[in-house]
Coordinates of C-alpha atoms in Angstrom, one line a residue:
M60 CA 0.4 0.0 0.2
A61 CA 2.7 2.4 0.8
N62 CA 6.2 2.3 2.5
N63 CA 5.5 5.3 5.2
P64 CA 3.2 3.3 7.3
Q65 CA 1.4 6.8 8.9
H66 CA 0.6 7.8 5.2
A67 CA -0.6 3.0 5.1
A68 CA -2.7 3.9 8.1
F69 CA -4.4 7.2 6.7
Y70 CA -5.1 5.2 3.8
A71 CA -6.6 3.1 4.8
V72 CA -8.8 5.3 6.7
I73 CA -9.5 7.1 3.3
A74 CA -10.2 4.0 1.6
G75 CA -12.8 2.9 4.1
I76 CA -14.9 6.3 4.0
P77 CA -18.2 5.2 1.8
E78 CA -19.6 6.7 -0.9
G79 CA -21.7 9.8 -0.6
W80 CA -19.5 10.9 3.0
V81 CA -17.0 13.0 4.2
M82 CA -14.5 12.9 6.3
S83 CA -12.2 15.5 7.1
Y84 CA -8.2 15.4 6.9
G85 CA -8.5 16.0 11.0
A86 CA -11.1 13.0 11.4
V87 CA -8.8 11.0 9.2
A88 CA -5.6 11.3 10.8
K89 CA -7.5 10.4 14.7
R90 CA -9.0 7.3 13.1
A91 CA -5.9 5.9 12.2
G92 CA -4.5 6.5 15.9
L93 CA -3.1 9.7 14.8
P94 CA -4.9 12.7 16.4
R95 CA -3.3 16.4 15.4
H96 CA -2.1 15.2 12.9
A97 CA -3.7 16.6 9.4
R98 CA -1.4 18.3 8.0
H99 CA 0.9 15.0 7.8
V100 CA -2.7 13.1 6.3
G101 CA -2.8 16.7 3.5
M102 CA 0.7 14.9 2.5
A103 CA 0.0 12.0 2.1
L104 CA -2.3 12.5 -0.3
K105 CA -0.3 14.7 -2.4
Q106 CA 1.8 11.2 -2.7
V107 CA -0.5 8.8 -3.2
P108 CA 0.9 5.3 -5.2
A109 CA 0.2 4.6 -8.8
G110 CA -2.8 2.1 -8.7
L111 CA -3.8 3.1 -5.6
D112 CA -7.9 3.7 -5.7
L113 CA -8.7 6.5 -3.2
P114 CA -11.1 8.3 -3.3
W115 CA -9.5 10.9 -2.2
W116 CA -12.8 13.4 -2.7
R117 CA -14.4 12.3 0.1
V118 CA -11.7 14.4 2.3
V119 CA -12.5 17.8 2.7
N120 CA -11.3 20.6 5.7
G121 CA -12.2 20.8 9.3
E122 CA -15.0 23.5 8.2
G123 CA -16.8 21.3 5.9
R124 CA -14.4 23.0 3.0
I125 CA -12.4 21.7 -0.2
S126 CA -9.2 22.3 0.8
P127 CA -7.5 24.6 -2.9
R128 CA -5.3 22.9 -4.2
G129 CA -3.7 25.8 -7.0
L130 CA -4.5 25.7 -10.4
D131 CA -5.1 22.0 -12.0
G132 CA -8.7 22.1 -11.7
S133 CA -9.1 19.1 -8.9
D134 CA -10.5 20.8 -6.1
D135 CA -14.2 21.4 -8.8
L136 CA -13.3 18.0 -10.1
Q137 CA -13.6 17.2 -6.1
R138 CA -16.4 19.4 -5.9
V139 CA -18.1 17.3 -9.1
M140 CA -17.3 14.5 -7.8
L141 CA -18.9 15.2 -4.5
Q142 CA -21.6 16.6 -5.4
G143 CA -22.5 13.0 -7.9
E144 CA -22.3 11.3 -4.8
G145 CA -25.2 13.2 -3.7
V146 CA -23.0 14.9 -1.4
A147 CA -23.7 18.8 -0.6
F148 CA -23.0 22.0 -0.5
A149 CA -24.1 25.3 1.1
A150 CA -24.2 28.6 -0.8
N151 CA -20.8 29.7 1.0
G152 CA -19.6 26.2 -0.3
R153 CA -19.5 23.5 3.3
I154 CA -21.1 20.7 3.4
D155 CA -22.3 20.5 6.5
L156 CA -20.1 17.8 8.6
K157 CA -23.2 16.9 10.3
R158 CA -24.8 15.8 7.6
F159 CA -22.5 13.8 5.6
G160 CA -19.8 13.4 7.7
W161 CA -18.2 9.8 8.4
G162 CA -18.4 8.2 12.3
G163 CA -18.6 4.5 11.2

């Protein structure tokens, strides 16, 4: 899965997020047994091994927003993918984590 054991733990959590749900970077870190490592989740997502089918689009920031990544268009793609799974965005661009946040 990954050479880095922390990354492997994050990937295992992310792989378990079901369609139509999201988790924050912090929630992923906490579920992986590494609370307060939310930034490391972001770094791990930048280094996903080729061939690993991971639903990266289901990870959002702690405010329920898509974290900006630059000009590559992945921000828009993430929103489209989440909406395609039934995740609703408020007018201010936020996802209601109480409604769509995965805690399972």
